[in-house]
Amino acid sequence: MTELPSPNLRPGEPPARAARRLLLVHAHPDDESINNGATMARYTAEGARVTLVTCTLGELGEVIPPELRHLTGAALGEHRRRELAAAMAELGVDDFRLLGGAGRYGDSGMMGLPDNDDPACFWRADVDEAAASLVEVILEVRPQVLVTYDDDGGYGHPDHIQAHRVAMRAAELAEDAGWRIPKVYWNRVPRSVAEAAFARLREELPGLPFAKSAVVPDVPGVVDDDRVTAEIDGGPAYTAAKAAAMRAHATQVEVAPGERYFALSNELAQPLFPTEYYELVRGEPAGKRETDLFAGTGDAAEVA
């Protein structure tokens, strides 16, 4: 593949050197590790440039450890920013950014709460304005692959829905500005995989530090198997990196020993998936079930 200069390079700057470039757009710190930690670790280790854009600092998240429950609002957001940096170190990712800069968009809280009405929250952001900030990243990085949520945000959280809207709109605007992202994926979990994992969880629950189990509908992005078009197998090394990254988000995630299960603030156990799944929603698939998100993107180029 011929390396092309970035449209917004300053004089004397070199173009991005990595042949493969992956961009992920997430709502809060920890979403990236839970959904895509193994994928990020694998591609970073293989030499790809992995760029993460997080849209809020998750200032309204519920804190798990009692000793940290004094953290709220801006203080929690700053703490979660440090957790994000620690998680990215575990995954080997050194390019991670906050949309529009730290504090530009606030956490919107769960759907239907008064927090949704705060004019500073991400849910209330102008989509085109937020997308313009993401376009700047796209034109700099020139990713061949974009990963984000589906139009329900995986499970209906307003910040996840808005992240989807902003990411998809930015892909459109970036094409108008000169860079077409060849492949766009949404995070998915095949229903059969989720059901089998929860069956194992129910058997193993007595030996876990969690009293109760979540259920399949609690997992974001579960769909019928035929909707899934790609899978990335983390294997032992990248699954371990994913678990370590999730542990770094200590205010939000508790990972059980053995790296097979975890819980959020609701204290309900759920599986930690070593293989991560995707649905291709833009671009041409390279086979019925891809094992490389970059397959078929070797001719990516700027739009004339």
PDB file of C-alpha atoms in Angstrom:
ATOM      1  CA  MET A   1       0.000   0.000   0.000  1.00  0.00           C
ATOM      2  CA  THR A   2       1.295   3.450  -0.873  1.00  0.00           C
ATOM      3  CA  GLU A   3       1.521   5.737   2.136  1.00  0.00           C
ATOM      4  CA  LEU A   4      -0.390   8.941   1.499  1.00  0.00           C
ATOM      5  CA  PRO A   5       0.184  12.226   3.344  1.00  0.00           C
ATOM      6  CA  SER A   6      -2.453  13.252   5.833  1.00  0.00           C
ATOM      7  CA  PRO A   7      -4.682  16.098   4.612  1.00  0.00           C
ATOM      8  CA  ASN A   8      -3.948  18.166   7.743  1.00  0.00           C
ATOM      9  CA  LEU A   9      -0.210  17.578   8.121  1.00  0.00           C
ATOM     10  CA  ARG A  10       1.829  20.609   9.058  1.00  0.00           C
ATOM     11  CA  PRO A  11       4.986  21.361   7.045  1.00  0.00           C
ATOM     12  CA  GLY A  12       7.751  18.925   7.892  1.00  0.00           C
ATOM     13  CA  GLU A  13       5.496  16.333   9.525  1.00  0.00           C
ATOM     14  CA  PRO A  14       5.846  12.737   8.299  1.00  0.00           C
ATOM     15  CA  PRO A  15       2.759  10.783   7.232  1.00  0.00           C
ATOM     16  CA  ALA A  16       1.401   8.039   9.464  1.00  0.00           C
ATOM     17  CA  ARG A  17       3.767   5.103   9.072  1.00  0.00           C
ATOM     18  CA  ALA A  18       1.637   2.157  10.098  1.00  0.00           C
ATOM     19  CA  ALA A  19       0.209   0.323   7.106  1.00  0.00           C
ATOM     20  CA  ARG A  20      -2.919  -0.686   9.042  1.00  0.00           C
ATOM     21  CA  ARG A  21      -4.860   1.857  11.070  1.00  0.00           C
ATOM     22  CA  LEU A  22      -7.826   1.115  13.317  1.00  0.00           C
ATOM     23  CA  LEU A  23     -10.071   3.759  14.897  1.00  0.00           C
ATOM     24  CA  LEU A  24     -12.465   2.946  17.735  1.00  0.00           C
ATOM     25  CA  VAL A  25     -15.108   5.335  19.061  1.00  0.00           C
ATOM     26  CA  HIS A  26     -16.477   4.703  22.554  1.00  0.00           C
ATOM     27  CA  ALA A  27     -18.711   6.529  25.016  1.00  0.00           C
ATOM     28  CA  HIS A  28     -16.902   6.168  28.367  1.00  0.00           C
ATOM     29  CA  PRO A  29     -13.605   4.882  29.751  1.00  0.00           C
ATOM     30  CA  ASP A  30     -13.845   1.067  30.206  1.00  0.00           C
ATOM     31  CA  ASP A  31     -16.180   0.513  27.216  1.00  0.00           C
ATOM     32  CA  GLU A  32     -13.177  -0.026  24.965  1.00  0.00           C
ATOM     33  CA  SER A  33     -11.579  -2.676  27.162  1.00  0.00           C
ATOM     34  CA  ILE A  34     -14.783  -4.648  27.721  1.00  0.00           C
ATOM     35  CA  ASN A  35     -15.838  -4.595  24.081  1.00  0.00           C
ATOM     36  CA  ASN A  36     -12.568  -4.544  22.147  1.00  0.00           C
ATOM     37  CA  GLY A  37      -9.651  -5.122  24.512  1.00  0.00           C
ATOM     38  CA  ALA A  38      -8.415  -8.302  22.841  1.00  0.00           C
ATOM     39  CA  THR A  39      -8.780  -6.787  19.381  1.00  0.00           C
ATOM     40  CA  MET A  40      -6.849  -3.673  20.363  1.00  0.00           C
ATOM     41  CA  ALA A  41      -4.082  -5.684  22.022  1.00  0.00           C
ATOM     42  CA  ARG A  42      -3.743  -8.001  19.037  1.00  0.00           C
ATOM     43  CA  TYR A  43      -3.546  -5.315  16.393  1.00  0.00           C
ATOM     44  CA  THR A  44      -1.172  -3.149  18.404  1.00  0.00           C
ATOM     45  CA  ALA A  45       1.124  -6.137  18.890  1.00  0.00           C
ATOM     46  CA  GLU A  46       0.981  -6.829  15.152  1.00  0.00           C
ATOM     47  CA  GLY A  47       2.141  -3.299  14.359  1.00  0.00           C
ATOM     48  CA  ALA A  48      -1.125  -1.608  13.469  1.00  0.00           C
ATOM     49  CA  ARG A  49      -1.830   1.922  14.616  1.00  0.00           C
ATOM     50  CA  VAL A  50      -4.752   1.722  17.023  1.00  0.00           C
ATOM     51  CA  THR A  51      -6.486   4.988  17.877  1.00  0.00           C
ATOM     52  CA  LEU A  52      -9.182   5.281  20.529  1.00  0.00           C
ATOM     53  CA  VAL A  53     -11.537   8.236  20.815  1.00  0.00           C
ATOM     54  CA  THR A  54     -13.570   8.348  24.033  1.00  0.00           C
ATOM     55  CA  CYS A  55     -16.490  10.768  24.041  1.00  0.00           C
ATOM     56  CA  THR A  56     -16.918  11.455  27.784  1.00  0.00           C
ATOM     57  CA  LEU A  57     -15.030  10.828  31.015  1.00  0.00           C
ATOM     58  CA  GLY A  58     -17.926   8.927  32.580  1.00  0.00           C
ATOM     59  CA  GLU A  59     -18.369  11.386  35.434  1.00  0.00           C
ATOM     60  CA  LEU A  60     -21.725   9.832  36.412  1.00  0.00           C
ATOM     61  CA  GLY A  61     -20.542   6.226  36.635  1.00  0.00           C
ATOM     62  CA  GLU A  62     -21.327   4.217  39.761  1.00  0.00           C
ATOM     63  CA  VAL A  63     -18.161   3.439  41.707  1.00  0.00           C
ATOM     64  CA  ILE A  64     -17.531  -0.136  42.910  1.00  0.00           C
ATOM     65  CA  PRO A  65     -14.742   0.050  45.548  1.00  0.00           C
ATOM     66  CA  PRO A  66     -16.025   1.554  48.812  1.00  0.00           C
ATOM     67  CA  GLU A  67     -12.761   3.427  49.321  1.00  0.00           C
ATOM     68  CA  LEU A  68     -13.314   5.315  46.047  1.00  0.00           C
ATOM     69  CA  ARG A  69     -16.998   6.119  46.388  1.00  0.00           C
ATOM     70  CA  HIS A  70     -16.189   9.635  47.514  1.00  0.00           C
ATOM     71  CA  LEU A  71     -15.275  10.337  43.885  1.00  0.00           C
ATOM     72  CA  THR A  72     -18.072  12.081  41.997  1.00  0.00           C
ATOM     73  CA  GLY A  73     -18.443  14.480  39.086  1.00  0.00           C
ATOM     74  CA  ALA A  74     -15.228  16.078  37.829  1.00  0.00           C
ATOM     75  CA  ALA A  75     -13.105  14.244  40.404  1.00  0.00           C
ATOM     76  CA  LEU A  76     -14.429  10.893  39.203  1.00  0.00           C
ATOM     77  CA  GLY A  77     -13.917  11.929  35.599  1.00  0.00           C
ATOM     78  CA  GLU A  78     -10.281  12.778  36.246  1.00  0.00           C
ATOM     79  CA  HIS A  79      -9.777   9.487  38.077  1.00  0.00           C
ATOM     80  CA  ARG A  80     -11.336   7.577  35.200  1.00  0.00           C
ATOM     81  CA  ARG A  81      -9.055   9.416  32.804  1.00  0.00           C
ATOM     82  CA  ARG A  82      -6.082   7.987  34.702  1.00  0.00           C
ATOM     83  CA  GLU A  83      -7.708   4.557  34.661  1.00  0.00           C
ATOM     84  CA  LEU A  84      -8.043   4.855  30.894  1.00  0.00           C
ATOM     85  CA  ALA A  85      -4.342   5.643  30.542  1.00  0.00           C
ATOM     86  CA  ALA A  86      -3.472   2.608  32.666  1.00  0.00           C
ATOM     87  CA  ALA A  87      -5.773   0.391  30.605  1.00  0.00           C
ATOM     88  CA  MET A  88      -4.218   1.579  27.364  1.00  0.00           C
ATOM     89  CA  ALA A  89      -0.770   0.778  28.732  1.00  0.00           C
ATOM     90  CA  GLU A  90      -1.948  -2.801  29.321  1.00  0.00           C
ATOM     91  CA  LEU A  91      -3.164  -3.018  25.710  1.00  0.00           C
ATOM     92  CA  GLY A  92      -0.079  -1.339  24.260  1.00  0.00           C
ATOM     93  CA  VAL A  93      -2.124   1.532  22.811  1.00  0.00           C
ATOM     94  CA  ASP A  94      -0.464   4.947  22.915  1.00  0.00           C
ATOM     95  CA  ASP A  95      -2.923   6.942  20.785  1.00  0.00           C
ATOM     96  CA  PHE A  96      -6.041   7.617  22.836  1.00  0.00           C
ATOM     97  CA  ARG A  97      -7.978  10.847  22.865  1.00  0.00           C
ATOM     98  CA  LEU A  98     -11.043  12.535  24.317  1.00  0.00           C
ATOM     99  CA  LEU A  99     -13.497  13.881  21.770  1.00  0.00           C
ATOM    100  CA  GLY A 100     -13.068  17.638  21.554  1.00  0.00           C
ATOM    101  CA  GLY A 101     -10.594  17.564  24.460  1.00  0.00           C
ATOM    102  CA  ALA A 102     -10.985  16.627  28.126  1.00  0.00           C
ATOM    103  CA  GLY A 103     -14.298  17.753  29.585  1.00  0.00           C
ATOM    104  CA  ARG A 104     -15.797  18.923  26.289  1.00  0.00           C
ATOM    105  CA  TYR A 105     -18.761  16.559  26.635  1.00  0.00           C
ATOM    106  CA  GLY A 106     -20.196  15.423  29.935  1.00  0.00           C
ATOM    107  CA  ASP A 107     -21.618  12.044  30.876  1.00  0.00           C
ATOM    108  CA  SER A 108     -25.379  11.930  30.176  1.00  0.00           C
ATOM    109  CA  GLY A 109     -26.354   9.311  32.748  1.00  0.00           C
ATOM    110  CA  MET A 110     -28.763   6.474  32.075  1.00  0.00           C
ATOM    111  CA  MET A 111     -31.678   6.990  29.688  1.00  0.00           C
ATOM    112  CA  GLY A 112     -34.666   8.794  31.166  1.00  0.00           C
ATOM    113  CA  LEU A 113     -32.842  10.482  34.052  1.00  0.00           C
ATOM    114  CA  PRO A 114     -32.725  14.272  34.567  1.00  0.00           C
ATOM    115  CA  ASP A 115     -29.010  14.138  33.696  1.00  0.00           C
ATOM    116  CA  ASN A 116     -30.085  13.718  30.066  1.00  0.00           C
ATOM    117  CA  ASP A 117     -31.319  17.343  30.101  1.00  0.00           C
ATOM    118  CA  ASP A 118     -27.996  18.901  31.059  1.00  0.00           C
ATOM    119  CA  PRO A 119     -27.008  21.099  28.086  1.00  0.00           C
ATOM    120  CA  ALA A 120     -23.354  20.170  28.674  1.00  0.00           C
ATOM    121  CA  CYS A 121     -23.944  16.424  28.388  1.00  0.00           C
ATOM    122  CA  PHE A 122     -23.004  14.442  25.311  1.00  0.00           C
ATOM    123  CA  TRP A 123     -26.606  13.433  24.633  1.00  0.00           C
ATOM    124  CA  ARG A 124     -27.441  17.099  24.022  1.00  0.00           C
ATOM    125  CA  ALA A 125     -24.461  17.760  21.784  1.00  0.00           C
ATOM    126  CA  ASP A 126     -24.970  18.878  18.211  1.00  0.00           C
ATOM    127  CA  VAL A 127     -24.103  15.770  16.200  1.00  0.00           C
ATOM    128  CA  ASP A 128     -22.455  17.616  13.315  1.00  0.00           C
ATOM    129  CA  GLU A 129     -20.376  19.721  15.695  1.00  0.00           C
ATOM    130  CA  ALA A 130     -19.177  16.678  17.629  1.00  0.00           C
ATOM    131  CA  ALA A 131     -18.588  14.797  14.384  1.00  0.00           C
ATOM    132  CA  ALA A 132     -16.407  17.652  13.107  1.00  0.00           C
ATOM    133  CA  SER A 133     -14.009  17.051  16.000  1.00  0.00           C
ATOM    134  CA  LEU A 134     -13.874  13.367  15.093  1.00  0.00           C
ATOM    135  CA  VAL A 135     -13.309  14.192  11.431  1.00  0.00           C
ATOM    136  CA  GLU A 136     -10.089  15.952  12.452  1.00  0.00           C
ATOM    137  CA  VAL A 137      -8.879  12.669  13.945  1.00  0.00           C
ATOM    138  CA  ILE A 138      -9.969  10.679  10.899  1.00  0.00           C
ATOM    139  CA  LEU A 139      -8.132  12.983   8.483  1.00  0.00           C
ATOM    140  CA  GLU A 140      -5.004  12.747  10.599  1.00  0.00           C
ATOM    141  CA  VAL A 141      -5.053   8.976  11.171  1.00  0.00           C
ATOM    142  CA  ARG A 142      -6.731   7.893   7.890  1.00  0.00           C
ATOM    143  CA  PRO A 143      -8.080   4.623   9.315  1.00  0.00           C
ATOM    144  CA  GLN A 144      -9.061   1.743   7.080  1.00  0.00           C
ATOM    145  CA  VAL A 145     -11.337   0.397   9.835  1.00  0.00           C
ATOM    146  CA  LEU A 146     -13.768   2.129  12.187  1.00  0.00           C
ATOM    147  CA  VAL A 147     -15.381   0.291  15.104  1.00  0.00           C
ATOM    148  CA  THR A 148     -18.302   1.671  17.110  1.00  0.00           C
ATOM    149  CA  TYR A 149     -21.759   0.734  18.433  1.00  0.00           C
ATOM    150  CA  ASP A 150     -24.994   0.003  16.624  1.00  0.00           C
ATOM    151  CA  ASP A 151     -27.800   2.572  16.457  1.00  0.00           C
ATOM    152  CA  ASP A 152     -29.080   1.525  19.903  1.00  0.00           C
ATOM    153  CA  GLY A 153     -25.642   1.958  21.387  1.00  0.00           C
ATOM    154  CA  GLY A 154     -25.567  -1.740  22.206  1.00  0.00           C
ATOM    155  CA  TYR A 155     -27.992  -1.395  25.102  1.00  0.00           C
ATOM    156  CA  GLY A 156     -29.758   1.951  24.920  1.00  0.00           C
ATOM    157  CA  HIS A 157     -27.436   4.209  26.925  1.00  0.00           C
ATOM    158  CA  PRO A 158     -27.745   7.768  25.567  1.00  0.00           C
ATOM    159  CA  ASP A 159     -23.985   8.302  25.361  1.00  0.00           C
ATOM    160  CA  HIS A 160     -23.553   5.050  23.437  1.00  0.00           C
ATOM    161  CA  ILE A 161     -26.327   6.004  21.024  1.00  0.00           C
ATOM    162  CA  GLN A 162     -24.772   9.425  20.550  1.00  0.00           C
ATOM    163  CA  ALA A 163     -21.314   7.900  20.020  1.00  0.00           C
ATOM    164  CA  HIS A 164     -22.832   5.807  17.231  1.00  0.00           C
ATOM    165  CA  ARG A 165     -24.441   8.854  15.644  1.00  0.00           C
ATOM    166  CA  VAL A 166     -21.271  10.929  15.855  1.00  0.00           C
ATOM    167  CA  ALA A 167     -19.029   8.154  14.515  1.00  0.00           C
ATOM    168  CA  MET A 168     -21.262   7.366  11.565  1.00  0.00           C
ATOM    169  CA  ARG A 169     -21.751  11.039  10.724  1.00  0.00           C
ATOM    170  CA  ALA A 170     -18.007  11.671  10.977  1.00  0.00           C
ATOM    171  CA  ALA A 171     -17.373   8.852   8.504  1.00  0.00           C
ATOM    172  CA  GLU A 172     -19.681  10.635   6.037  1.00  0.00           C
ATOM    173  CA  LEU A 173     -18.105  14.047   6.585  1.00  0.00           C
ATOM    174  CA  ALA A 174     -14.577  12.653   6.355  1.00  0.00           C
ATOM    175  CA  GLU A 175     -15.367  11.198   2.949  1.00  0.00           C
ATOM    176  CA  ASP A 176     -16.515  14.628   1.804  1.00  0.00           C
ATOM    177  CA  ALA A 177     -13.231  16.027   3.150  1.00  0.00           C
ATOM    178  CA  GLY A 178     -11.052  13.497   1.328  1.00  0.00           C
ATOM    179  CA  TRP A 179     -10.793  10.209   3.249  1.00  0.00           C
ATOM    180  CA  ARG A 180     -13.161   7.282   2.807  1.00  0.00           C
ATOM    181  CA  ILE A 181     -13.052   4.693   5.599  1.00  0.00           C
ATOM    182  CA  PRO A 182     -13.274   1.395   3.703  1.00  0.00           C
ATOM    183  CA  LYS A 183     -14.808  -0.703   6.487  1.00  0.00           C
ATOM    184  CA  VAL A 184     -17.081   0.172   9.399  1.00  0.00           C
ATOM    185  CA  TYR A 185     -17.996  -2.408  12.033  1.00  0.00           C
ATOM    186  CA  TRP A 186     -20.422  -2.472  14.946  1.00  0.00           C
ATOM    187  CA  ASN A 187     -19.685  -4.379  18.146  1.00  0.00           C
ATOM    188  CA  ARG A 188     -21.629  -7.649  18.355  1.00  0.00           C
ATOM    189  CA  VAL A 189     -21.941 -10.901  20.327  1.00  0.00           C
ATOM    190  CA  PRO A 190     -23.508 -13.960  18.646  1.00  0.00           C
ATOM    191  CA  ARG A 191     -26.529 -15.159  20.594  1.00  0.00           C
ATOM    192  CA  SER A 192     -25.309 -18.774  20.631  1.00  0.00           C
ATOM    193  CA  VAL A 193     -21.955 -17.693  22.105  1.00  0.00           C
ATOM    194  CA  ALA A 194     -23.638 -15.602  24.799  1.00  0.00           C
ATOM    195  CA  GLU A 195     -26.045 -18.388  25.722  1.00  0.00           C
ATOM    196  CA  ALA A 196     -23.253 -20.974  25.986  1.00  0.00           C
ATOM    197  CA  ALA A 197     -21.111 -18.626  28.080  1.00  0.00           C
ATOM    198  CA  PHE A 198     -23.952 -17.927  30.497  1.00  0.00           C
ATOM    199  CA  ALA A 199     -24.670 -21.644  30.799  1.00  0.00           C
ATOM    200  CA  ARG A 200     -21.045 -22.164  31.932  1.00  0.00           C
ATOM    201  CA  LEU A 201     -21.315 -19.166  34.225  1.00  0.00           C
ATOM    202  CA  ARG A 202     -24.339 -20.600  36.014  1.00  0.00           C
ATOM    203  CA  GLU A 203     -22.405 -23.806  36.679  1.00  0.00           C
ATOM    204  CA  GLU A 204     -19.332 -21.962  37.959  1.00  0.00           C
ATOM    205  CA  LEU A 205     -21.100 -19.180  39.884  1.00  0.00           C
ATOM    206  CA  PRO A 206     -20.680 -20.832  43.322  1.00  0.00           C
ATOM    207  CA  GLY A 207     -16.907 -20.481  42.969  1.00  0.00           C
ATOM    208  CA  LEU A 208     -16.980 -16.823  41.927  1.00  0.00           C
ATOM    209  CA  PRO A 209     -16.906 -13.675  44.092  1.00  0.00           C
ATOM    210  CA  PHE A 210     -20.325 -12.677  42.753  1.00  0.00           C
ATOM    211  CA  ALA A 211     -23.637 -13.771  44.263  1.00  0.00           C
ATOM    212  CA  LYS A 212     -25.789 -13.514  41.159  1.00  0.00           C
ATOM    213  CA  SER A 213     -25.495 -13.806  37.401  1.00  0.00           C
ATOM    214  CA  ALA A 214     -26.556 -11.349  34.748  1.00  0.00           C
ATOM    215  CA  VAL A 215     -28.588 -12.686  31.815  1.00  0.00           C
ATOM    216  CA  VAL A 216     -28.013 -12.653  28.069  1.00  0.00           C
ATOM    217  CA  PRO A 217     -30.074  -9.460  27.459  1.00  0.00           C
ATOM    218  CA  ASP A 218     -27.705  -7.605  29.815  1.00  0.00           C
ATOM    219  CA  VAL A 219     -24.865  -8.020  27.296  1.00  0.00           C
ATOM    220  CA  PRO A 220     -24.684  -5.174  24.760  1.00  0.00           C
ATOM    221  CA  GLY A 221     -24.889  -6.016  21.079  1.00  0.00           C
ATOM    222  CA  VAL A 222     -26.193  -9.600  21.245  1.00  0.00           C
ATOM    223  CA  VAL A 223     -27.695 -10.577  17.875  1.00  0.00           C
ATOM    224  CA  ASP A 224     -28.592 -13.702  15.947  1.00  0.00           C
ATOM    225  CA  ASP A 225     -25.473 -15.488  14.750  1.00  0.00           C
ATOM    226  CA  ASP A 226     -26.028 -14.728  11.076  1.00  0.00           C
ATOM    227  CA  ARG A 227     -25.633 -11.008  11.746  1.00  0.00           C
ATOM    228  CA  VAL A 228     -22.028 -11.491  12.841  1.00  0.00           C
ATOM    229  CA  THR A 229     -19.504 -11.131  10.001  1.00  0.00           C
ATOM    230  CA  ALA A 230     -16.143 -11.040  11.805  1.00  0.00           C
ATOM    231  CA  GLU A 231     -14.466 -12.480  14.869  1.00  0.00           C
ATOM    232  CA  ILE A 232     -11.107 -11.729  16.453  1.00  0.00           C
ATOM    233  CA  ASP A 233      -9.750 -14.498  18.663  1.00  0.00           C
ATOM    234  CA  GLY A 234      -7.751 -13.008  21.492  1.00  0.00           C
ATOM    235  CA  GLY A 235      -5.986 -16.221  22.472  1.00  0.00           C
ATOM    236  CA  PRO A 236      -4.374 -16.450  25.916  1.00  0.00           C
ATOM    237  CA  ALA A 237      -2.012 -13.470  25.593  1.00  0.00           C
ATOM    238  CA  TYR A 238      -4.474 -10.909  24.291  1.00  0.00           C
ATOM    239  CA  THR A 239      -7.248 -12.132  26.563  1.00  0.00           C
ATOM    240  CA  ALA A 240      -4.903 -11.620  29.508  1.00  0.00           C
ATOM    241  CA  ALA A 241      -4.170  -8.102  28.270  1.00  0.00           C
ATOM    242  CA  LYS A 242      -7.904  -7.449  27.965  1.00  0.00           C
ATOM    243  CA  ALA A 243      -8.510  -8.640  31.521  1.00  0.00           C
ATOM    244  CA  ALA A 244      -5.658  -6.478  32.807  1.00  0.00           C
ATOM    245  CA  ALA A 245      -7.075  -3.449  31.003  1.00  0.00           C
ATOM    246  CA  MET A 246     -10.497  -4.117  32.490  1.00  0.00           C
ATOM    247  CA  ARG A 247      -8.937  -4.365  35.975  1.00  0.00           C
ATOM    248  CA  ALA A 248      -7.323  -0.972  35.384  1.00  0.00           C
ATOM    249  CA  HIS A 249     -10.843   0.476  35.287  1.00  0.00           C
ATOM    250  CA  ALA A 250     -11.192  -0.385  38.961  1.00  0.00           C
ATOM    251  CA  THR A 251     -13.969   2.099  39.706  1.00  0.00           C
ATOM    252  CA  GLN A 252     -16.234   0.400  37.176  1.00  0.00           C
ATOM    253  CA  VAL A 253     -15.161  -3.229  36.711  1.00  0.00           C
ATOM    254  CA  GLU A 254     -14.335  -6.175  38.975  1.00  0.00           C
ATOM    255  CA  VAL A 255     -12.625  -9.073  37.175  1.00  0.00           C
ATOM    256  CA  ALA A 256     -12.798 -12.471  38.880  1.00  0.00           C
ATOM    257  CA  PRO A 257      -9.665 -14.609  39.240  1.00  0.00           C
ATOM    258  CA  GLY A 258      -9.150 -16.745  36.177  1.00  0.00           C
ATOM    259  CA  GLU A 259     -10.059 -13.912  33.766  1.00  0.00           C
ATOM    260  CA  ARG A 260     -13.297 -15.562  32.591  1.00  0.00           C
ATOM    261  CA  TYR A 261     -15.905 -13.452  34.371  1.00  0.00           C
ATOM    262  CA  PHE A 262     -16.441  -9.918  35.590  1.00  0.00           C
ATOM    263  CA  ALA A 263     -19.087  -7.667  37.102  1.00  0.00           C
ATOM    264  CA  LEU A 264     -20.006  -4.014  36.883  1.00  0.00           C
ATOM    265  CA  SER A 265     -21.493  -1.925  39.695  1.00  0.00           C
ATOM    266  CA  ASN A 266     -24.674  -4.038  39.666  1.00  0.00           C
ATOM    267  CA  GLU A 267     -22.552  -6.924  41.013  1.00  0.00           C
ATOM    268  CA  LEU A 268     -24.014  -9.329  38.447  1.00  0.00           C
ATOM    269  CA  ALA A 269     -21.498 -11.748  36.959  1.00  0.00           C
ATOM    270  CA  GLN A 270     -21.118 -11.917  33.204  1.00  0.00           C
ATOM    271  CA  PRO A 271     -18.685 -13.604  30.820  1.00  0.00           C
ATOM    272  CA  LEU A 272     -15.446 -12.008  29.708  1.00  0.00           C
ATOM    273  CA  PHE A 273     -15.339 -12.904  26.019  1.00  0.00           C
ATOM    274  CA  PRO A 274     -11.868 -13.910  24.738  1.00  0.00           C
ATOM    275  CA  THR A 275     -13.139 -13.721  21.157  1.00  0.00           C
ATOM    276  CA  GLU A 276     -14.663 -10.421  20.059  1.00  0.00           C
ATOM    277  CA  TYR A 277     -17.291 -10.184  17.363  1.00  0.00           C
ATOM    278  CA  TYR A 278     -18.344  -7.603  14.803  1.00  0.00           C
ATOM    279  CA  GLU A 279     -20.908  -6.838  12.138  1.00  0.00           C
ATOM    280  CA  LEU A 280     -19.654  -5.186   8.953  1.00  0.00           C
ATOM    281  CA  VAL A 281     -22.038  -2.363   8.055  1.00  0.00           C
ATOM    282  CA  ARG A 282     -19.926  -0.566   5.470  1.00  0.00           C
ATOM    283  CA  GLY A 283     -17.506  -2.093   2.999  1.00  0.00           C
ATOM    284  CA  GLU A 284     -17.007  -5.432   1.319  1.00  0.00           C
ATOM    285  CA  PRO A 285     -16.647  -8.583   3.440  1.00  0.00           C
ATOM    286  CA  ALA A 286     -13.664 -10.871   2.856  1.00  0.00           C
ATOM    287  CA  GLY A 287     -15.468 -14.151   3.387  1.00  0.00           C
ATOM    288  CA  LYS A 288     -18.541 -15.201   5.323  1.00  0.00           C
ATOM    289  CA  ARG A 289     -16.867 -14.844   8.748  1.00  0.00           C
ATOM    290  CA  GLU A 290     -13.757 -12.663   8.636  1.00  0.00           C
ATOM    291  CA  THR A 291     -10.874 -13.172  11.028  1.00  0.00           C
ATOM    292  CA  ASP A 292      -9.086  -9.936  10.128  1.00  0.00           C
ATOM    293  CA  LEU A 293     -10.898  -6.590  10.199  1.00  0.00           C
ATOM    294  CA  PHE A 294      -8.419  -5.200   7.658  1.00  0.00           C
ATOM    295  CA  ALA A 295      -9.031  -7.889   5.041  1.00  0.00           C
ATOM    296  CA  GLY A 296      -9.613  -6.282   1.654  1.00  0.00           C
ATOM    297  CA  THR A 297      -8.501  -2.774   2.657  1.00  0.00           C
ATOM    298  CA  GLY A 298      -5.076  -2.774   1.018  1.00  0.00           C
ATOM    299  CA  ASP A 299      -6.140  -0.317  -1.667  1.00  0.00           C
ATOM    300  CA  ALA A 300      -7.546   2.322   0.696  1.00  0.00           C
ATOM    301  CA  ALA A 301      -6.848   5.789  -0.631  1.00  0.00           C
ATOM    302  CA  GLU A 302      -7.834   9.391  -0.380  1.00  0.00           C
ATOM    303  CA  VAL A 303     -10.925  10.484  -2.280  1.00  0.00           C
ATOM    304  CA  ALA A 304     -10.070  12.564  -5.287  1.00  0.00           C
TER     305      ALA A 304
END
